[in-house]
CSV table of C-alpha atoms in Angstrom, one decimal:
chain,number,residue,atom,x,y,z
D,354,MET,CA,235.3,333.3,-14.7
D,355,ASN,CA,231.8,334.4,-13.6
D,356,ILE,CA,232.6,333.7,-9.7
D,357,LEU,CA,235.7,335.9,-9.9
D,358,ILE,CA,233.7,338.6,-11.4
D,359,ALA,CA,231.3,338.1,-8.7
D,360,ILE,CA,234.0,338.0,-5.8
D,361,LEU,CA,235.5,341.3,-7.5
D,362,VAL,CA,232.6,343.0,-7.3
D,363,LEU,CA,231.5,342.1,-3.8
D,364,GLY,CA,235.3,342.8,-2.8
D,365,ILE,CA,234.9,346.3,-4.5
D,366,ILE,CA,231.8,347.3,-2.6
D,367,ILE,CA,233.4,346.0,0.7
D,368,PHE,CA,236.4,347.7,0.1
D,369,VAL,CA,234.9,350.9,-0.5
D,370,HIS,CA,232.5,350.8,2.6
D,371,GLU,CA,235.9,350.2,4.7
D,372,LEU,CA,237.9,352.9,3.1
D,373,GLY,CA,235.2,355.1,4.4
D,374,HIS,CA,236.0,354.2,7.8
D,375,PHE,CA,239.7,354.1,7.3
D,376,LEU,CA,239.9,357.5,5.8
D,377,THR,CA,237.9,359.2,8.2
D,378,ALA,CA,239.4,357.7,11.3
D,379,LYS,CA,242.9,358.6,9.9
D,380,PHE,CA,241.6,362.0,9.5
D,381,PHE,CA,240.6,362.4,13.2
D,382,LYS,CA,243.8,360.9,14.0
D,383,MET,CA,242.4,357.5,15.6
D,384,PRO,CA,244.9,354.9,15.5
D,385,VAL,CA,244.0,351.9,12.9
D,386,SER,CA,245.9,349.0,13.4
D,387,GLU,CA,244.7,347.1,10.4
D,388,PHE,CA,242.8,347.4,7.5
D,389,ALA,CA,241.7,344.1,5.9
D,390,ILE,CA,240.1,342.7,2.5
D,391,GLY,CA,238.3,339.5,3.2
D,392,MET,CA,238.2,337.4,6.1
D,393,GLY,CA,240.0,334.5,7.9
D,394,PRO,CA,243.6,333.9,8.0
D,395,GLN,CA,245.8,336.2,6.5
D,396,VAL,CA,247.3,335.5,3.1
D,397,TYR,CA,249.3,338.6,2.4
D,398,SER,CA,250.1,341.5,4.5
D,399,TYR,CA,252.2,344.8,4.1
D,400,ASN,CA,253.1,346.4,7.5
D,401,THR,CA,253.9,350.3,8.4
D,402,MET,CA,254.6,352.0,11.3
D,403,LYS,CA,250.9,352.4,12.4
D,404,THR,CA,248.9,350.2,10.2
D,405,THR,CA,248.9,346.5,8.6
D,406,TYR,CA,247.2,346.3,5.3
D,407,SER,CA,246.1,342.8,4.6
D,408,LEU,CA,244.1,340.3,2.3
D,409,ARG,CA,242.7,337.3,4.0
D,410,ALA,CA,241.8,333.9,2.8
D,411,ILE,CA,237.9,334.3,2.4
D,412,PRO,CA,237.4,337.0,-0.2
D,413,ILE,CA,234.2,338.2,1.2
D,414,GLY,CA,233.8,341.0,3.7
D,415,GLY,CA,236.4,343.0,5.5
D,416,PHE,CA,237.2,345.3,8.2
D,417,VAL,CA,239.1,348.3,9.8
D,418,ASN,CA,240.6,347.6,13.3
D,419,ILE,CA,240.2,351.0,14.9
D,420,GLU,CA,241.6,350.9,18.3
D,421,GLY,CA,240.2,352.1,21.4
D,422,MET,CA,236.5,351.1,20.6
D,423,GLU,CA,236.7,348.7,23.5
D,424,LEU,CA,235.1,349.0,26.7
D,425,ASP,CA,237.5,350.7,29.2
D,426,SER,CA,240.2,351.1,26.4
D,427,GLU,CA,243.1,353.3,27.3
D,428,VAL,CA,244.6,353.5,23.8
D,429,GLU,CA,245.8,357.1,23.4
D,430,ASP,CA,243.8,359.0,20.8
D,431,GLY,CA,241.6,356.0,20.7
D,432,PHE,CA,237.8,355.7,19.1
D,433,ASN,CA,235.9,356.2,22.3
D,434,SER,CA,238.3,359.2,23.5
D,435,LYS,CA,237.4,361.3,20.4
D,436,PRO,CA,234.3,363.8,20.3
D,437,ALA,CA,230.6,362.2,19.7
D,438,TYR,CA,230.7,364.1,16.2
D,439,ALA,CA,234.0,362.6,15.2
D,440,ARG,CA,232.7,359.1,16.0
D,441,PHE,CA,229.6,359.8,14.2
D,442,VAL,CA,231.4,360.9,10.9
D,443,VAL,CA,233.7,357.6,11.2
D,444,LEU,CA,230.6,355.2,11.9
D,445,GLY,CA,228.7,356.8,9.3
D,446,ALA,CA,231.4,357.1,6.5
D,447,GLY,CA,231.3,353.4,5.2
D,448,VAL,CA,227.6,353.9,4.7
D,449,PHE,CA,228.4,357.3,2.8
D,450,MET,CA,231.1,355.7,0.4
D,451,ASN,CA,228.4,353.1,-0.4
D,452,PHE,CA,226.0,355.6,-1.5
D,453,LEU,CA,228.6,357.5,-3.2
D,454,LEU,CA,229.7,354.5,-5.4
D,455,ALA,CA,226.1,353.7,-6.2
D,456,PHE,CA,225.8,357.6,-7.2
D,457,ILE,CA,228.9,357.4,-9.3
D,458,ILE,CA,227.7,354.4,-11.3
D,459,LEU,CA,224.4,355.7,-11.9
D,460,PHE,CA,225.5,359.0,-12.9
D,461,VAL,CA,228.3,357.6,-15.4
D,462,SER,CA,225.5,355.2,-16.9
D,463,ILE,CA,223.1,358.0,-17.5
D,464,TYR,CA,225.5,360.7,-18.6
D,465,SER,CA,227.3,358.4,-20.9
D,466,THR,CA,224.3,356.3,-22.7
D,467,GLY,CA,221.5,359.0,-22.2
D,468,LYS,CA,217.6,358.2,-22.5
D,469,TYR,CA,216.4,355.7,-25.5
D,470,ILE,CA,213.1,357.7,-26.6
D,471,PRO,CA,211.3,355.1,-29.3
D,472,ASN,CA,210.4,356.8,-32.7
D,473,GLU,CA,206.7,357.1,-33.0
D,474,GLU,CA,207.0,355.7,-36.7
D,475,ALA,CA,206.3,352.0,-37.1
D,476,VAL,CA,209.8,351.4,-38.4
D,477,ILE,CA,211.9,348.4,-37.2
D,478,GLY,CA,214.6,348.9,-35.1
D,479,SER,CA,216.0,345.6,-34.4
D,480,VAL,CA,214.6,341.9,-34.2
D,481,PHE,CA,215.2,339.5,-31.2
D,482,LYS,CA,217.7,336.8,-32.2
D,483,GLU,CA,215.3,334.2,-30.2
D,484,ALA,CA,212.4,335.5,-32.1
D,485,LYS,CA,211.1,333.2,-35.0
D,486,SER,CA,210.3,336.3,-37.0
D,487,ILE,CA,214.1,337.0,-37.7
D,488,GLN,CA,214.2,335.0,-40.7
D,489,TYR,CA,211.4,337.6,-42.3
D,490,ILE,CA,211.8,340.6,-41.1
D,491,ARG,CA,214.8,343.1,-41.1
D,492,PRO,CA,215.9,346.6,-39.7
D,493,LYS,CA,214.5,349.6,-41.5
D,494,ASP,CA,211.2,347.6,-42.4
D,495,LYS,CA,208.4,349.9,-42.1
D,496,VAL,CA,205.3,348.4,-41.1
D,497,LEU,CA,202.0,349.5,-43.3
D,498,GLU,CA,199.8,346.8,-42.4
D,499,LEU,CA,199.5,344.0,-39.9
D,500,GLU,CA,196.6,341.6,-40.5
D,501,GLY,CA,194.8,343.9,-42.8
D,502,TYR,CA,194.7,346.5,-40.1
D,503,LYS,CA,196.5,349.7,-41.4
D,504,ILE,CA,199.6,350.5,-39.2
D,505,VAL,CA,200.9,354.4,-38.8
D,506,LYS,CA,202.5,354.6,-35.4
D,507,TRP,CA,204.7,351.7,-33.8
D,508,THR,CA,202.1,351.5,-30.7
D,509,GLU,CA,199.6,350.4,-33.2
D,510,ILE,CA,201.4,347.3,-33.6
D,511,GLY,CA,200.8,345.8,-30.0
D,512,ASP,CA,197.3,347.2,-30.2
D,513,VAL,CA,196.4,345.0,-33.0
D,514,LEU,CA,198.4,341.8,-31.6
D,515,LYS,CA,196.1,342.0,-28.6
D,516,LYS,CA,193.3,341.1,-31.0
D,517,LEU,CA,195.4,338.2,-32.5
D,518,GLU,CA,196.1,336.1,-29.5
D,519,ASP,CA,195.1,333.2,-31.2
D,520,LYS,CA,197.2,333.3,-34.1
D,521,ASP,CA,200.5,331.5,-34.4
D,522,SER,CA,201.3,333.9,-37.4
D,523,VAL,CA,200.5,337.2,-38.9
D,524,SER,CA,200.5,338.7,-42.4
D,525,LEU,CA,202.6,341.8,-42.6
D,526,LYS,CA,202.8,344.3,-45.3
D,527,VAL,CA,205.9,346.3,-45.0
D,528,GLU,CA,207.9,348.8,-47.1
D,529,ARG,CA,211.5,347.7,-47.7
D,530,ALA,CA,214.1,349.8,-49.4
D,531,GLY,CA,211.4,351.6,-51.5
D,532,LYS,CA,209.5,348.1,-52.2
D,533,ILE,CA,206.5,346.9,-50.7
D,534,LYS,CA,206.5,343.3,-49.4
D,535,GLU,CA,203.8,341.2,-48.2
D,536,LEU,CA,205.2,338.7,-45.6
D,537,SER,CA,203.5,335.8,-43.3
D,538,VAL,CA,205.5,336.1,-40.1
D,539,PRO,CA,205.1,333.6,-37.1
D,540,LEU,CA,204.9,334.8,-33.8
D,541,THR,CA,207.0,333.9,-30.8
D,542,PHE,CA,205.5,333.0,-27.2
D,543,ASP,CA,207.2,335.3,-24.8
D,544,LEU,CA,207.6,333.2,-21.4
D,545,GLU,CA,208.0,336.7,-19.5
D,546,SER,CA,204.9,338.3,-20.6
D,547,LYS,CA,203.0,335.0,-21.6
D,548,LYS,CA,202.0,336.3,-25.0
D,549,LYS,CA,202.5,335.9,-28.3
D,550,VAL,CA,204.8,338.7,-29.9
D,551,LEU,CA,206.8,339.6,-33.3
D,552,GLY,CA,210.0,340.1,-31.3
D,553,VAL,CA,210.7,343.3,-32.6
D,554,LEU,CA,211.9,346.8,-31.1
D,555,PRO,CA,211.5,350.1,-32.7
D,556,GLU,CA,214.2,352.8,-33.6
D,557,TYR,CA,215.5,355.0,-31.1
D,558,THR,CA,216.7,358.5,-30.8
D,559,ILE,CA,219.2,358.9,-27.9
D,560,HIS,CA,218.6,361.9,-25.7
D,561,LYS,CA,221.9,363.1,-24.0
D,562,PHE,CA,221.9,364.4,-20.6
D,563,GLY,CA,223.9,367.5,-19.2
D,564,ILE,CA,225.7,367.2,-15.9
D,565,LEU,CA,223.0,368.8,-13.7
D,566,GLU,CA,220.2,366.8,-15.4
D,567,ALA,CA,222.4,363.4,-15.1
D,568,SER,CA,222.9,364.3,-11.5
D,569,LYS,CA,219.4,364.7,-10.6
D,570,LEU,CA,218.2,361.6,-12.1
D,571,SER,CA,221.1,359.8,-10.6
D,572,LEU,CA,219.9,361.0,-7.0
D,573,GLN,CA,216.1,360.2,-7.7
D,574,THR,CA,217.4,356.8,-9.0
D,575,GLY,CA,219.3,356.2,-5.8
D,576,VAL,CA,216.4,357.3,-3.6
D,577,ARG,CA,214.1,354.9,-5.3
D,578,ILE,CA,216.5,352.2,-4.7
D,579,VAL,CA,217.0,353.0,-1.0
D,580,GLY,CA,213.1,353.0,-0.7
D,581,GLU,CA,212.9,349.5,-2.5
D,582,THR,CA,215.7,348.1,-0.2
D,583,LEU,CA,213.9,349.3,2.9
D,584,SER,CA,210.9,348.2,1.6
D,585,ASP,CA,212.3,344.7,1.3
D,586,PHE,CA,213.5,344.6,4.7
D,587,ILE,CA,210.3,345.4,6.0
D,588,ARG,CA,208.6,342.5,4.2
D,589,ILE,CA,211.5,339.9,5.6
D,590,VAL,CA,210.8,341.4,9.2
D,591,ARG,CA,207.1,340.9,8.7
D,592,GLY,CA,207.8,337.3,7.5
D,593,GLU,CA,206.5,338.0,3.9
D,594,VAL,CA,209.5,336.6,2.3
D,595,LYS,CA,209.9,333.2,1.7
D,596,SER,CA,212.9,331.5,2.5
D,597,GLU,CA,213.9,330.4,-1.1
D,598,GLU,CA,213.7,334.3,-2.1
D,599,LEU,CA,216.3,335.3,0.5
D,600,SER,CA,220.1,335.5,-0.8
D,601,GLY,CA,223.3,335.6,1.3
D,602,PRO,CA,226.8,335.8,0.1
D,603,ILE,CA,226.6,332.6,-2.0
D,604,GLY,CA,223.4,333.3,-3.7
D,605,ILE,CA,224.5,336.8,-4.6
D,606,ILE,CA,227.8,335.5,-6.0
D,607,ARG,CA,225.7,333.0,-8.3
D,608,VAL,CA,223.4,336.1,-9.4
D,609,VAL,CA,226.2,338.4,-10.3
D,610,GLY,CA,227.9,335.5,-12.0
D,611,GLU,CA,224.9,334.9,-14.1
D,612,ALA,CA,224.3,338.7,-14.7
D,613,SER,CA,227.9,338.7,-16.1
D,614,LYS,CA,227.0,336.6,-19.1
D,615,ASN,CA,224.7,339.4,-20.3
D,616,GLY,CA,227.7,342.0,-20.4
D,617,LEU,CA,229.5,344.4,-18.3
D,618,GLY,CA,226.7,346.9,-18.2
D,619,ILE,CA,224.4,344.6,-16.4
D,620,VAL,CA,227.4,343.8,-13.7
D,621,ILE,CA,228.0,347.5,-12.8
D,622,HIS,CA,224.3,348.3,-12.5
D,623,LEU,CA,224.0,345.2,-10.4
D,624,MET,CA,227.2,346.5,-8.4
D,625,ALA,CA,225.1,349.9,-7.7
D,626,LEU,CA,222.1,348.0,-6.4
D,627,LEU,CA,224.4,346.1,-4.3
D,628,SER,CA,226.3,348.7,-2.9
D,629,VAL,CA,223.1,350.6,-1.7
D,630,ASN,CA,222.0,347.3,-0.2
D,631,VAL,CA,225.0,347.4,1.8
D,632,GLY,CA,224.7,350.7,3.1
D,633,VAL,CA,221.5,350.4,3.9
D,634,LEU,CA,222.0,347.3,5.7
D,635,ASN,CA,224.5,348.8,7.9
D,636,LEU,CA,222.6,351.9,8.4
D,637,LEU,CA,219.6,349.9,10.2
D,638,PRO,CA,219.7,350.7,13.9
D,639,PHE,CA,220.5,347.1,15.1
D,640,PRO,CA,223.2,346.7,17.7
D,641,ALA,CA,226.8,345.9,16.1
D,642,LEU,CA,225.7,347.4,12.9
D,643,ASP,CA,227.3,351.0,12.1
D,644,GLY,CA,223.7,352.0,12.3
D,645,GLY,CA,223.2,350.5,15.8
D,646,ARG,CA,226.5,352.2,17.1
D,647,ILE,CA,225.4,355.5,15.4
D,648,VAL,CA,222.3,355.7,17.7
D,649,PHE,CA,224.3,355.6,20.6
D,650,VAL,CA,226.6,358.3,19.4
D,651,LEU,CA,223.5,360.5,18.7
D,652,LEU,CA,222.0,359.8,22.1
D,653,GLU,CA,225.3,361.0,23.8
D,654,MET,CA,225.0,364.3,21.4
D,655,ILE,CA,221.7,365.2,22.8
D,656,GLY,CA,222.9,364.6,26.3
D,657,ILE,CA,221.7,360.8,27.0
D,658,LYS,CA,224.5,358.8,28.1
D,659,VAL,CA,223.9,355.2,28.3
D,660,ASN,CA,226.1,353.0,30.5
D,661,LYS,CA,229.2,351.8,28.4
D,662,LYS,CA,228.8,348.4,29.7
D,663,VAL,CA,225.3,347.9,28.8
D,664,GLU,CA,226.0,349.4,25.1
D,665,GLU,CA,228.9,347.0,24.9
D,666,ARG,CA,226.8,343.9,25.8
D,667,LEU,CA,224.0,344.9,23.2
D,668,HIS,CA,226.6,345.0,20.4
D,669,MET,CA,227.9,341.5,21.5
D,670,LEU,CA,224.5,340.4,21.6
D,671,GLY,CA,223.5,341.9,18.2
D,672,MET,CA,226.9,340.2,16.9
D,673,LEU,CA,225.5,336.8,17.8
D,674,VAL,CA,222.3,337.3,16.4
D,675,LEU,CA,223.8,338.5,12.8
D,676,PHE,CA,226.4,335.4,13.0
D,677,GLY,CA,223.1,333.4,13.5
D,678,PHE,CA,221.7,335.2,10.4
D,679,ILE,CA,224.7,334.9,8.5
D,680,ILE,CA,224.9,331.0,9.0
D,681,PHE,CA,221.2,330.6,8.5
D,682,ILE,CA,221.1,332.7,5.1
D,683,THR,CA,224.5,330.9,4.1
D,684,THR,CA,222.6,327.6,4.7
D,685,ASN,CA,219.8,328.5,2.8
D,686,ASP,CA,222.0,329.4,-0.3
D,687,VAL,CA,223.3,326.1,-0.3
D,688,PHE,CA,219.7,324.3,-0.1
D,689,ASN,CA,218.6,326.7,-2.8
D,690,LEU,CA,221.7,325.6,-5.0
D,691,ALA,CA,220.6,322.1,-4.4
D,692,ARG,CA,217.0,322.6,-5.7
């Protein structure tokens, strides 16, 4: 089930990307012979007068076959026969749709859930199920003292715990339903922070955002994700990332599958991250990628014409390099699974 969810997430991201190319190609009246989801042999197809819509056996990737992209193509109204601005729009539409998908996900999430602001009062909002303290502390308990230290604000609980790192349990004085109770509560070692914690969260007030505010936050979050993605690509190029840290299609399916165990919200957020990653990857100025083709169109728009045969050979070389990278990253995924 987790694998199916992961494949569905990747399928949606690829579908949205290719839909951008497809719709803009149709808008500029470019002939599209096939719109495919997946790779490999066809398992289903629906034929119309102008386009074949197909599902292919390998449920990763997809493509839009716009006629007239080949060198010396004589297809009427083909891709290469259109003005440079039309080709620029078609090539950039896939990336735009990936960014738009991420924005919509982020906007819906921010607008619907709002912002959780912790209350200043030292009142227990919830206790982690894994925490040993769950047998002693209850939601709505108001912490009055911790190991003899008076507690007024929630942040003071963490400040006091920093002084008690050698202890396995602490004494608490809490107010519960109008009564004062003194408790001896065991601490839990948190693997992430490497510290002993109570395992509690404060009560929260939910601040709802308006449409404009949610839109602004969504854009800011999207820009931050793009910046982080570019930074990661730069680290990869510089050789600062170990091979076991790289993930290809198999690794991504595993990560999404694991995330699905923690609820739909995590999967949807991960979809936004992956959609941005796919958009940024395709926008890189590398031959065979959308970004690489856009570079040549931009050069043409400013009056610099590159020999079409040279351009085609560069794209072919880029395609070979990409195939080699895909083989490497997929093999790396398999080894990572075996570790």
